């Protein structure tokens, strides 16, 4: 099977780089009354972040304006270095760490990479780098690293646009339940819970916050594309399940459900009920449960459904 992702052009620092240092990150230095934070060398900044505790790292992310924090200063220094868009200089050493599960710094390296992808002022350009330099390469190691990073950010909606890229990985490695294919399938199904929800906006109305669902045709087209991606993922996972008549009927019912979901996009009330049902299905339908020879116990099924309902 040919493996080729859609063509994406990586912007250059001195020409078409995306200006993505907007709402999140270190913007206070732009003020005429605030001095920029002092920059420390890249190696020292990365070393600092690799050796801080998770709780301290998360607190720094939440308070990027804390000028006295050495963690914030390290993050600022990395962002400052990335003004050059030399992402490989930062990402490749981190990748070497989190590709080795036995490494004592694997989790720390992964959270730094996750910062670059979600919180950094260069996050849009880093996302483009990840797609072009990592996911579009022919290097299996790069594919695994990208899959691990996207799995680590599974609770963040900004990563939903990576669904098509993950589908490509699943198709390329999915003849058997390989690690990359399993991660890609599970991450797509997890992201789908957010991707299938209509975009919402908040409007003020007589001093009350009113949530309004946007009637955006492009949004509904994107939702339909997500259902198509889900179909592709299920067709891959179906190959991993040992054949039996009951299971075949269950897979067929899933296909019917998804087709009905696509047809219901035009009926917003019905569609909302369908997404509630899909949240329950996606919670239970994982690569681990598909390849396992043991069926999920009733207790485990109820526990999964309880998590969805909370």
PDB file of C-alpha atoms in Angstrom:
ATOM      1  CA  UNK A   1       0.000   0.000   0.000  1.00  0.00           C
ATOM      2  CA  UNK A   2       1.369   3.383  -0.973  1.00  0.00           C
ATOM      3  CA  UNK A   3       1.899   5.650   1.998  1.00  0.00           C
ATOM      4  CA  UNK A   4       1.604   9.300   1.161  1.00  0.00           C
ATOM      5  CA  UNK A   5       0.052  12.058   3.219  1.00  0.00           C
ATOM      6  CA  UNK A   6      -1.426  15.226   1.713  1.00  0.00           C
ATOM      7  CA  UNK A   7       1.165  17.761   0.612  1.00  0.00           C
ATOM      8  CA  UNK A   8       1.798  20.459   3.203  1.00  0.00           C
ATOM      9  CA  UNK A   9       4.433  23.160   2.793  1.00  0.00           C
ATOM     10  CA  UNK A  10       6.551  23.940   5.859  1.00  0.00           C
ATOM     11  CA  UNK A  11       6.920  27.717   6.208  1.00  0.00           C
ATOM     12  CA  UNK A  12      10.384  29.297   6.329  1.00  0.00           C
ATOM     13  CA  UNK A  13      11.465  31.605   9.081  1.00  0.00           C
ATOM     14  CA  UNK A  14      12.196  34.527   6.816  1.00  0.00           C
ATOM     15  CA  UNK A  15       9.311  34.147   4.382  1.00  0.00           C
ATOM     16  CA  UNK A  16       5.960  32.554   5.108  1.00  0.00           C
ATOM     17  CA  UNK A  17       6.179  31.546   8.749  1.00  0.00           C
ATOM     18  CA  UNK A  18       2.821  31.550  10.455  1.00  0.00           C
ATOM     19  CA  UNK A  19       2.453  34.229  13.079  1.00  0.00           C
ATOM     20  CA  UNK A  20       1.030  32.032  15.814  1.00  0.00           C
ATOM     21  CA  UNK A  21       2.327  33.738  18.929  1.00  0.00           C
ATOM     22  CA  UNK A  22      -1.099  35.020  19.849  1.00  0.00           C
ATOM     23  CA  UNK A  23      -3.424  34.123  22.700  1.00  0.00           C
ATOM     24  CA  UNK A  24      -1.370  31.527  24.583  1.00  0.00           C
ATOM     25  CA  UNK A  25       2.206  31.909  25.739  1.00  0.00           C
ATOM     26  CA  UNK A  26       4.642  34.687  26.447  1.00  0.00           C
ATOM     27  CA  UNK A  27       3.163  37.883  25.094  1.00  0.00           C
ATOM     28  CA  UNK A  28       3.839  40.194  28.000  1.00  0.00           C
ATOM     29  CA  UNK A  29       7.297  40.913  26.628  1.00  0.00           C
ATOM     30  CA  UNK A  30       5.659  42.910  23.825  1.00  0.00           C
ATOM     31  CA  UNK A  31       4.561  45.562  26.253  1.00  0.00           C
ATOM     32  CA  UNK A  32       6.729  48.674  26.311  1.00  0.00           C
ATOM     33  CA  UNK A  33       6.609  48.681  30.110  1.00  0.00           C
ATOM     34  CA  UNK A  34       7.725  45.068  30.639  1.00  0.00           C
ATOM     35  CA  UNK A  35      11.261  43.835  30.093  1.00  0.00           C
ATOM     36  CA  UNK A  36      11.683  40.496  28.257  1.00  0.00           C
ATOM     37  CA  UNK A  37      12.566  37.503  30.376  1.00  0.00           C
ATOM     38  CA  UNK A  38      16.275  36.629  30.382  1.00  0.00           C
ATOM     39  CA  UNK A  39      17.054  33.775  27.984  1.00  0.00           C
ATOM     40  CA  UNK A  40      19.098  30.768  29.086  1.00  0.00           C
ATOM     41  CA  UNK A  41      20.916  28.383  26.691  1.00  0.00           C
ATOM     42  CA  UNK A  42      18.745  25.785  24.977  1.00  0.00           C
ATOM     43  CA  UNK A  43      20.540  22.807  26.523  1.00  0.00           C
ATOM     44  CA  UNK A  44      20.168  24.207  30.028  1.00  0.00           C
ATOM     45  CA  UNK A  45      16.483  25.000  29.422  1.00  0.00           C
ATOM     46  CA  UNK A  46      15.715  21.461  28.246  1.00  0.00           C
ATOM     47  CA  UNK A  47      17.761  19.959  31.093  1.00  0.00           C
ATOM     48  CA  UNK A  48      15.781  22.010  33.606  1.00  0.00           C
ATOM     49  CA  UNK A  49      12.431  20.899  32.221  1.00  0.00           C
ATOM     50  CA  UNK A  50      13.471  17.225  32.080  1.00  0.00           C
ATOM     51  CA  UNK A  51      14.116  17.245  35.813  1.00  0.00           C
ATOM     52  CA  UNK A  52      11.057  19.014  37.236  1.00  0.00           C
ATOM     53  CA  UNK A  53       8.074  17.260  38.736  1.00  0.00           C
ATOM     54  CA  UNK A  54       4.822  16.995  36.807  1.00  0.00           C
ATOM     55  CA  UNK A  55       2.909  19.131  39.311  1.00  0.00           C
ATOM     56  CA  UNK A  56       5.456  21.952  39.108  1.00  0.00           C
ATOM     57  CA  UNK A  57       5.459  21.776  35.301  1.00  0.00           C
ATOM     58  CA  UNK A  58       1.657  22.049  35.145  1.00  0.00           C
ATOM     59  CA  UNK A  59       1.644  24.998  37.536  1.00  0.00           C
ATOM     60  CA  UNK A  60       4.146  26.782  35.302  1.00  0.00           C
ATOM     61  CA  UNK A  61       1.965  26.144  32.242  1.00  0.00           C
ATOM     62  CA  UNK A  62      -0.966  27.698  34.092  1.00  0.00           C
ATOM     63  CA  UNK A  63       1.088  30.767  35.080  1.00  0.00           C
ATOM     64  CA  UNK A  64       3.314  31.632  32.134  1.00  0.00           C
ATOM     65  CA  UNK A  65       3.437  35.235  33.363  1.00  0.00           C
ATOM     66  CA  UNK A  66       5.298  34.212  36.548  1.00  0.00           C
ATOM     67  CA  UNK A  67       8.624  35.914  35.846  1.00  0.00           C
ATOM     68  CA  UNK A  68      10.264  34.451  38.964  1.00  0.00           C
ATOM     69  CA  UNK A  69       9.709  30.826  37.980  1.00  0.00           C
ATOM     70  CA  UNK A  70      12.796  28.994  36.613  1.00  0.00           C
ATOM     71  CA  UNK A  71      10.430  26.612  34.780  1.00  0.00           C
ATOM     72  CA  UNK A  72       8.681  29.508  33.043  1.00  0.00           C
ATOM     73  CA  UNK A  73      12.065  30.961  32.131  1.00  0.00           C
ATOM     74  CA  UNK A  74      13.097  27.605  30.615  1.00  0.00           C
ATOM     75  CA  UNK A  75       9.891  27.422  28.569  1.00  0.00           C
ATOM     76  CA  UNK A  76      10.371  31.022  27.444  1.00  0.00           C
ATOM     77  CA  UNK A  77      13.943  30.263  26.397  1.00  0.00           C
ATOM     78  CA  UNK A  78      12.831  27.311  24.254  1.00  0.00           C
ATOM     79  CA  UNK A  79      10.160  29.457  22.613  1.00  0.00           C
ATOM     80  CA  UNK A  80      12.720  32.170  22.012  1.00  0.00           C
ATOM     81  CA  UNK A  81      15.074  29.670  20.342  1.00  0.00           C
ATOM     82  CA  UNK A  82      12.216  28.436  18.139  1.00  0.00           C
ATOM     83  CA  UNK A  83      11.859  31.871  16.585  1.00  0.00           C
ATOM     84  CA  UNK A  84      14.286  30.314  14.086  1.00  0.00           C
ATOM     85  CA  UNK A  85      11.766  27.462  13.443  1.00  0.00           C
ATOM     86  CA  UNK A  86      14.557  24.932  14.005  1.00  0.00           C
ATOM     87  CA  UNK A  87      12.170  22.443  15.583  1.00  0.00           C
ATOM     88  CA  UNK A  88      14.408  19.411  15.005  1.00  0.00           C
ATOM     89  CA  UNK A  89      17.015  20.895  17.363  1.00  0.00           C
ATOM     90  CA  UNK A  90      14.508  20.644  20.212  1.00  0.00           C
ATOM     91  CA  UNK A  91      12.223  17.794  19.167  1.00  0.00           C
ATOM     92  CA  UNK A  92      14.800  15.182  18.098  1.00  0.00           C
ATOM     93  CA  UNK A  93      16.534  14.916  21.515  1.00  0.00           C
ATOM     94  CA  UNK A  94      13.125  14.770  23.225  1.00  0.00           C
ATOM     95  CA  UNK A  95      12.014  12.069  20.790  1.00  0.00           C
ATOM     96  CA  UNK A  96      15.079   9.995  21.649  1.00  0.00           C
ATOM     97  CA  UNK A  97      13.950  10.006  25.267  1.00  0.00           C
ATOM     98  CA  UNK A  98      10.268   9.159  24.937  1.00  0.00           C
ATOM     99  CA  UNK A  99      10.881   6.443  22.347  1.00  0.00           C
ATOM    100  CA  UNK A 100      12.683   4.554  25.113  1.00  0.00           C
ATOM    101  CA  UNK A 101       9.989   3.545  27.641  1.00  0.00           C
ATOM    102  CA  UNK A 102      12.645   2.481  30.139  1.00  0.00           C
ATOM    103  CA  UNK A 103      14.235   5.923  30.062  1.00  0.00           C
ATOM    104  CA  UNK A 104      13.781   7.738  33.359  1.00  0.00           C
ATOM    105  CA  UNK A 105      13.100  10.933  31.408  1.00  0.00           C
ATOM    106  CA  UNK A 106      10.623   9.517  28.860  1.00  0.00           C
ATOM    107  CA  UNK A 107       7.550  11.085  30.467  1.00  0.00           C
ATOM    108  CA  UNK A 108       9.303  14.403  31.042  1.00  0.00           C
ATOM    109  CA  UNK A 109      10.410  14.566  27.404  1.00  0.00           C
ATOM    110  CA  UNK A 110       6.900  13.783  26.231  1.00  0.00           C
ATOM    111  CA  UNK A 111       5.347  16.580  28.277  1.00  0.00           C
ATOM    112  CA  UNK A 112       7.845  19.104  26.875  1.00  0.00           C
ATOM    113  CA  UNK A 113       6.936  18.013  23.334  1.00  0.00           C
ATOM    114  CA  UNK A 114       3.283  18.269  24.296  1.00  0.00           C
ATOM    115  CA  UNK A 115       3.899  21.842  25.456  1.00  0.00           C
ATOM    116  CA  UNK A 116       5.324  22.680  22.025  1.00  0.00           C
ATOM    117  CA  UNK A 117       2.269  21.200  20.327  1.00  0.00           C
ATOM    118  CA  UNK A 118      -0.453  22.719  22.503  1.00  0.00           C
ATOM    119  CA  UNK A 119       0.805  25.735  24.469  1.00  0.00           C
ATOM    120  CA  UNK A 120       3.873  27.194  22.751  1.00  0.00           C
ATOM    121  CA  UNK A 121       3.494  30.430  20.802  1.00  0.00           C
ATOM    122  CA  UNK A 122       4.988  28.422  17.910  1.00  0.00           C
ATOM    123  CA  UNK A 123       2.423  25.631  18.200  1.00  0.00           C
ATOM    124  CA  UNK A 124       0.903  26.136  14.723  1.00  0.00           C
ATOM    125  CA  UNK A 125       4.288  25.971  13.038  1.00  0.00           C
ATOM    126  CA  UNK A 126       5.267  23.008  15.214  1.00  0.00           C
ATOM    127  CA  UNK A 127       2.082  21.198  14.163  1.00  0.00           C
ATOM    128  CA  UNK A 128       3.036  21.812  10.536  1.00  0.00           C
ATOM    129  CA  UNK A 129       6.541  20.504  11.262  1.00  0.00           C
ATOM    130  CA  UNK A 130       5.074  17.380  12.853  1.00  0.00           C
ATOM    131  CA  UNK A 131       2.912  16.705   9.802  1.00  0.00           C
ATOM    132  CA  UNK A 132       5.540  17.358   7.149  1.00  0.00           C
ATOM    133  CA  UNK A 133       8.812  16.321   8.736  1.00  0.00           C
ATOM    134  CA  UNK A 134       7.600  13.435  10.908  1.00  0.00           C
ATOM    135  CA  UNK A 135       4.303  12.029   9.627  1.00  0.00           C
ATOM    136  CA  UNK A 136       5.114  12.414   5.929  1.00  0.00           C
ATOM    137  CA  UNK A 137       8.511  10.770   6.253  1.00  0.00           C
ATOM    138  CA  UNK A 138       9.222   7.106   5.481  1.00  0.00           C
ATOM    139  CA  UNK A 139      10.730   6.597   8.927  1.00  0.00           C
ATOM    140  CA  UNK A 140       8.801   4.194  11.155  1.00  0.00           C
ATOM    141  CA  UNK A 141      10.541   5.615  14.240  1.00  0.00           C
ATOM    142  CA  UNK A 142       9.258   9.099  13.456  1.00  0.00           C
ATOM    143  CA  UNK A 143       5.756   7.724  12.950  1.00  0.00           C
ATOM    144  CA  UNK A 144       5.810   5.997  16.331  1.00  0.00           C
ATOM    145  CA  UNK A 145       7.056   9.142  18.076  1.00  0.00           C
ATOM    146  CA  UNK A 146       4.319  11.256  16.488  1.00  0.00           C
ATOM    147  CA  UNK A 147       1.676   8.682  17.450  1.00  0.00           C
ATOM    148  CA  UNK A 148       2.885   8.655  21.057  1.00  0.00           C
ATOM    149  CA  UNK A 149       2.840  12.451  21.196  1.00  0.00           C
ATOM    150  CA  UNK A 150      -0.664  12.717  19.754  1.00  0.00           C
ATOM    151  CA  UNK A 151      -1.878   9.993  22.125  1.00  0.00           C
ATOM    152  CA  UNK A 152      -0.424  11.943  25.050  1.00  0.00           C
ATOM    153  CA  UNK A 153      -2.515  14.963  24.050  1.00  0.00           C
ATOM    154  CA  UNK A 154      -5.690  12.931  23.786  1.00  0.00           C
ATOM    155  CA  UNK A 155      -7.673  15.248  26.080  1.00  0.00           C
ATOM    156  CA  UNK A 156      -7.053  18.392  24.052  1.00  0.00           C
ATOM    157  CA  UNK A 157      -9.418  19.415  21.263  1.00  0.00           C
ATOM    158  CA  UNK A 158      -6.761  21.415  19.367  1.00  0.00           C
ATOM    159  CA  UNK A 159      -5.307  18.119  18.130  1.00  0.00           C
ATOM    160  CA  UNK A 160      -8.500  17.029  16.361  1.00  0.00           C
ATOM    161  CA  UNK A 161      -7.124  18.165  12.929  1.00  0.00           C
ATOM    162  CA  UNK A 162      -4.578  15.344  13.192  1.00  0.00           C
ATOM    163  CA  UNK A 163      -7.317  12.711  12.740  1.00  0.00           C
ATOM    164  CA  UNK A 164      -6.632  12.229   8.973  1.00  0.00           C
ATOM    165  CA  UNK A 165      -2.912  11.812   9.687  1.00  0.00           C
ATOM    166  CA  UNK A 166      -3.614   9.165  12.308  1.00  0.00           C
ATOM    167  CA  UNK A 167      -5.914   7.347   9.879  1.00  0.00           C
ATOM    168  CA  UNK A 168      -3.029   7.187   7.382  1.00  0.00           C
ATOM    169  CA  UNK A 169      -0.799   5.635  10.052  1.00  0.00           C
ATOM    170  CA  UNK A 170      -3.484   3.101  10.950  1.00  0.00           C
ATOM    171  CA  UNK A 171      -3.922   2.129   7.304  1.00  0.00           C
ATOM    172  CA  UNK A 172      -0.192   1.846   6.695  1.00  0.00           C
ATOM    173  CA  UNK A 173       0.570  -0.319   9.740  1.00  0.00           C
ATOM    174  CA  UNK A 174      -2.832  -1.883  10.343  1.00  0.00           C
ATOM    175  CA  UNK A 175      -2.700  -5.284   8.671  1.00  0.00           C
ATOM    176  CA  UNK A 176      -1.939  -6.540  12.170  1.00  0.00           C
ATOM    177  CA  UNK A 177      -2.492  -4.850  15.547  1.00  0.00           C
ATOM    178  CA  UNK A 178       0.960  -3.255  15.635  1.00  0.00           C
ATOM    179  CA  UNK A 179       1.813  -0.680  18.274  1.00  0.00           C
ATOM    180  CA  UNK A 180       1.585   2.257  15.851  1.00  0.00           C
ATOM    181  CA  UNK A 181      -1.712   1.056  14.359  1.00  0.00           C
ATOM    182  CA  UNK A 182      -3.226   0.413  17.788  1.00  0.00           C
ATOM    183  CA  UNK A 183      -2.254   3.844  19.105  1.00  0.00           C
ATOM    184  CA  UNK A 184      -3.509   5.528  15.931  1.00  0.00           C
ATOM    185  CA  UNK A 185      -6.885   3.753  16.050  1.00  0.00           C
ATOM    186  CA  UNK A 186      -7.435   4.394  19.754  1.00  0.00           C
ATOM    187  CA  UNK A 187      -6.463   8.066  19.412  1.00  0.00           C
ATOM    188  CA  UNK A 188      -8.792   8.654  16.459  1.00  0.00           C
ATOM    189  CA  UNK A 189     -11.712   7.136  18.361  1.00  0.00           C
ATOM    190  CA  UNK A 190     -10.870   9.241  21.420  1.00  0.00           C
ATOM    191  CA  UNK A 191     -10.549  12.457  19.372  1.00  0.00           C
ATOM    192  CA  UNK A 192     -13.798  11.662  17.565  1.00  0.00           C
ATOM    193  CA  UNK A 193     -15.837  12.389  20.687  1.00  0.00           C
ATOM    194  CA  UNK A 194     -14.851  16.046  20.356  1.00  0.00           C
ATOM    195  CA  UNK A 195     -14.667  16.195  16.564  1.00  0.00           C
ATOM    196  CA  UNK A 196     -18.256  14.999  16.175  1.00  0.00           C
ATOM    197  CA  UNK A 197     -19.656  17.784  18.331  1.00  0.00           C
ATOM    198  CA  UNK A 198     -20.903  20.935  16.528  1.00  0.00           C
ATOM    199  CA  UNK A 199     -18.767  23.971  17.271  1.00  0.00           C
ATOM    200  CA  UNK A 200     -20.284  26.206  19.888  1.00  0.00           C
ATOM    201  CA  UNK A 201     -20.026  29.886  20.597  1.00  0.00           C
ATOM    202  CA  UNK A 202     -20.773  31.847  23.740  1.00  0.00           C
ATOM    203  CA  UNK A 203     -22.892  34.965  23.492  1.00  0.00           C
ATOM    204  CA  UNK A 204     -23.964  37.480  26.097  1.00  0.00           C
ATOM    205  CA  UNK A 205     -27.698  37.930  26.422  1.00  0.00           C
ATOM    206  CA  UNK A 206     -29.100  40.125  29.181  1.00  0.00           C
ATOM    207  CA  UNK A 207     -26.157  39.441  31.498  1.00  0.00           C
ATOM    208  CA  UNK A 208     -26.506  35.671  30.999  1.00  0.00           C
ATOM    209  CA  UNK A 209     -24.080  33.459  29.145  1.00  0.00           C
ATOM    210  CA  UNK A 210     -25.956  31.691  26.365  1.00  0.00           C
ATOM    211  CA  UNK A 211     -24.387  28.794  24.490  1.00  0.00           C
ATOM    212  CA  UNK A 212     -25.285  28.889  20.821  1.00  0.00           C
ATOM    213  CA  UNK A 213     -24.627  26.066  18.355  1.00  0.00           C
ATOM    214  CA  UNK A 214     -23.288  27.542  15.150  1.00  0.00           C
ATOM    215  CA  UNK A 215     -25.047  26.576  11.950  1.00  0.00           C
ATOM    216  CA  UNK A 216     -21.870  26.328   9.932  1.00  0.00           C
ATOM    217  CA  UNK A 217     -22.040  24.154   6.820  1.00  0.00           C
ATOM    218  CA  UNK A 218     -18.272  23.743   6.847  1.00  0.00           C
ATOM    219  CA  UNK A 219     -18.459  22.454  10.402  1.00  0.00           C
ATOM    220  CA  UNK A 220     -21.050  19.836   9.449  1.00  0.00           C
ATOM    221  CA  UNK A 221     -18.939  18.833   6.457  1.00  0.00           C
ATOM    222  CA  UNK A 222     -16.014  18.317   8.827  1.00  0.00           C
ATOM    223  CA  UNK A 223     -18.229  16.194  11.071  1.00  0.00           C
ATOM    224  CA  UNK A 224     -19.202  14.042   8.106  1.00  0.00           C
ATOM    225  CA  UNK A 225     -15.495  13.642   7.237  1.00  0.00           C
ATOM    226  CA  UNK A 226     -14.872  12.480  10.810  1.00  0.00           C
ATOM    227  CA  UNK A 227     -17.510   9.762  10.431  1.00  0.00           C
ATOM    228  CA  UNK A 228     -15.760   8.659   7.235  1.00  0.00           C
ATOM    229  CA  UNK A 229     -12.483   8.450   9.153  1.00  0.00           C
ATOM    230  CA  UNK A 230     -14.188   6.389  11.863  1.00  0.00           C
ATOM    231  CA  UNK A 231     -15.445   3.970   9.212  1.00  0.00           C
ATOM    232  CA  UNK A 232     -11.878   3.501   7.986  1.00  0.00           C
ATOM    233  CA  UNK A 233     -10.618   2.883  11.517  1.00  0.00           C
ATOM    234  CA  UNK A 234     -13.316   0.306  12.247  1.00  0.00           C
ATOM    235  CA  UNK A 235     -12.584  -1.514   8.986  1.00  0.00           C
ATOM    236  CA  UNK A 236      -8.959  -1.841  10.164  1.00  0.00           C
ATOM    237  CA  UNK A 237      -9.841  -2.996  13.685  1.00  0.00           C
ATOM    238  CA  UNK A 238     -12.317  -5.498  12.277  1.00  0.00           C
ATOM    239  CA  UNK A 239      -9.407  -7.397  10.714  1.00  0.00           C
ATOM    240  CA  UNK A 240      -7.831  -7.882  14.141  1.00  0.00           C
ATOM    241  CA  UNK A 241     -10.855  -9.591  15.678  1.00  0.00           C
ATOM    242  CA  UNK A 242     -11.095 -13.394  15.462  1.00  0.00           C
ATOM    243  CA  UNK A 243     -13.976 -14.295  13.159  1.00  0.00           C
ATOM    244  CA  UNK A 244     -17.234 -15.539  14.604  1.00  0.00           C
ATOM    245  CA  UNK A 245     -20.841 -15.067  13.562  1.00  0.00           C
ATOM    246  CA  UNK A 246     -21.906 -12.940  16.536  1.00  0.00           C
ATOM    247  CA  UNK A 247     -18.911 -10.629  16.174  1.00  0.00           C
ATOM    248  CA  UNK A 248     -19.557 -10.221  12.446  1.00  0.00           C
ATOM    249  CA  UNK A 249     -23.111  -9.117  13.210  1.00  0.00           C
ATOM    250  CA  UNK A 250     -21.794  -6.627  15.777  1.00  0.00           C
ATOM    251  CA  UNK A 251     -19.376  -5.082  13.264  1.00  0.00           C
ATOM    252  CA  UNK A 252     -22.185  -4.859  10.710  1.00  0.00           C
ATOM    253  CA  UNK A 253     -24.371  -3.100  13.273  1.00  0.00           C
ATOM    254  CA  UNK A 254     -21.594  -0.556  13.873  1.00  0.00           C
ATOM    255  CA  UNK A 255     -21.452   0.190  10.147  1.00  0.00           C
ATOM    256  CA  UNK A 256     -25.232   0.662  10.088  1.00  0.00           C
ATOM    257  CA  UNK A 257     -24.982   2.984  13.123  1.00  0.00           C
ATOM    258  CA  UNK A 258     -22.374   5.179  11.440  1.00  0.00           C
ATOM    259  CA  UNK A 259     -24.352   5.371   8.207  1.00  0.00           C
ATOM    260  CA  UNK A 260     -27.417   6.400  10.220  1.00  0.00           C
ATOM    261  CA  UNK A 261     -25.308   9.017  12.024  1.00  0.00           C
ATOM    262  CA  UNK A 262     -24.219  10.532   8.726  1.00  0.00           C
ATOM    263  CA  UNK A 263     -27.815  10.620   7.509  1.00  0.00           C
ATOM    264  CA  UNK A 264     -28.907  12.288  10.767  1.00  0.00           C
ATOM    265  CA  UNK A 265     -26.564  15.257  10.373  1.00  0.00           C
ATOM    266  CA  UNK A 266     -29.424  17.182   8.771  1.00  0.00           C
ATOM    267  CA  UNK A 267     -31.595  16.587  11.867  1.00  0.00           C
ATOM    268  CA  UNK A 268     -29.835  18.287  14.761  1.00  0.00           C
ATOM    269  CA  UNK A 269     -32.045  16.844  17.537  1.00  0.00           C
ATOM    270  CA  UNK A 270     -31.578  13.252  16.437  1.00  0.00           C
ATOM    271  CA  UNK A 271     -27.873  13.813  15.804  1.00  0.00           C
ATOM    272  CA  UNK A 272     -27.318  14.961  19.386  1.00  0.00           C
ATOM    273  CA  UNK A 273     -28.730  11.655  20.673  1.00  0.00           C
ATOM    274  CA  UNK A 274     -26.492   9.730  18.288  1.00  0.00           C
ATOM    275  CA  UNK A 275     -23.356  11.420  19.574  1.00  0.00           C
ATOM    276  CA  UNK A 276     -24.273  10.398  23.129  1.00  0.00           C
ATOM    277  CA  UNK A 277     -24.503   6.803  21.926  1.00  0.00           C
ATOM    278  CA  UNK A 278     -21.196   7.080  20.088  1.00  0.00           C
ATOM    279  CA  UNK A 279     -19.434   8.383  23.206  1.00  0.00           C
ATOM    280  CA  UNK A 280     -20.428   5.159  24.956  1.00  0.00           C
ATOM    281  CA  UNK A 281     -19.331   2.970  22.054  1.00  0.00           C
ATOM    282  CA  UNK A 282     -16.002   4.737  21.591  1.00  0.00           C
ATOM    283  CA  UNK A 283     -15.215   4.337  25.289  1.00  0.00           C
ATOM    284  CA  UNK A 284     -15.501   0.550  25.106  1.00  0.00           C
ATOM    285  CA  UNK A 285     -14.228   0.056  21.547  1.00  0.00           C
ATOM    286  CA  UNK A 286     -10.443   0.061  21.958  1.00  0.00           C
ATOM    287  CA  UNK A 287      -7.689  -1.914  20.266  1.00  0.00           C
ATOM    288  CA  UNK A 288      -7.052  -3.740  23.543  1.00  0.00           C
ATOM    289  CA  UNK A 289     -10.656  -4.898  23.833  1.00  0.00           C
ATOM    290  CA  UNK A 290     -10.742  -5.921  20.159  1.00  0.00           C
ATOM    291  CA  UNK A 291      -7.621  -8.112  20.225  1.00  0.00           C
ATOM    292  CA  UNK A 292      -8.246  -9.516  23.701  1.00  0.00           C
ATOM    293  CA  UNK A 293      -9.404 -13.139  23.826  1.00  0.00           C
ATOM    294  CA  UNK A 294     -11.312 -12.351  26.995  1.00  0.00           C
ATOM    295  CA  UNK A 295     -14.616 -10.537  26.702  1.00  0.00           C
ATOM    296  CA  UNK A 296     -15.193  -7.447  28.814  1.00  0.00           C
ATOM    297  CA  UNK A 297     -17.005  -8.356  31.992  1.00  0.00           C
ATOM    298  CA  UNK A 298     -20.407  -6.825  32.636  1.00  0.00           C
ATOM    299  CA  UNK A 299     -18.847  -4.965  35.569  1.00  0.00           C
ATOM    300  CA  UNK A 300     -16.163  -3.464  33.329  1.00  0.00           C
ATOM    301  CA  UNK A 301     -18.700  -2.495  30.662  1.00  0.00           C
ATOM    302  CA  UNK A 302     -20.863  -0.731  33.245  1.00  0.00           C
ATOM    303  CA  UNK A 303     -17.800   1.062  34.668  1.00  0.00           C
ATOM    304  CA  UNK A 304     -16.892   2.357  31.189  1.00  0.00           C
ATOM    305  CA  UNK A 305     -20.434   3.560  30.562  1.00  0.00           C
ATOM    306  CA  UNK A 306     -20.548   5.216  33.989  1.00  0.00           C
ATOM    307  CA  UNK A 307     -17.431   7.242  33.075  1.00  0.00           C
ATOM    308  CA  UNK A 308     -19.179   8.506  29.950  1.00  0.00           C
ATOM    309  CA  UNK A 309     -22.325   9.506  31.800  1.00  0.00           C
ATOM    310  CA  UNK A 310     -20.455  11.490  34.491  1.00  0.00           C
TER     311      UNK A 310
END
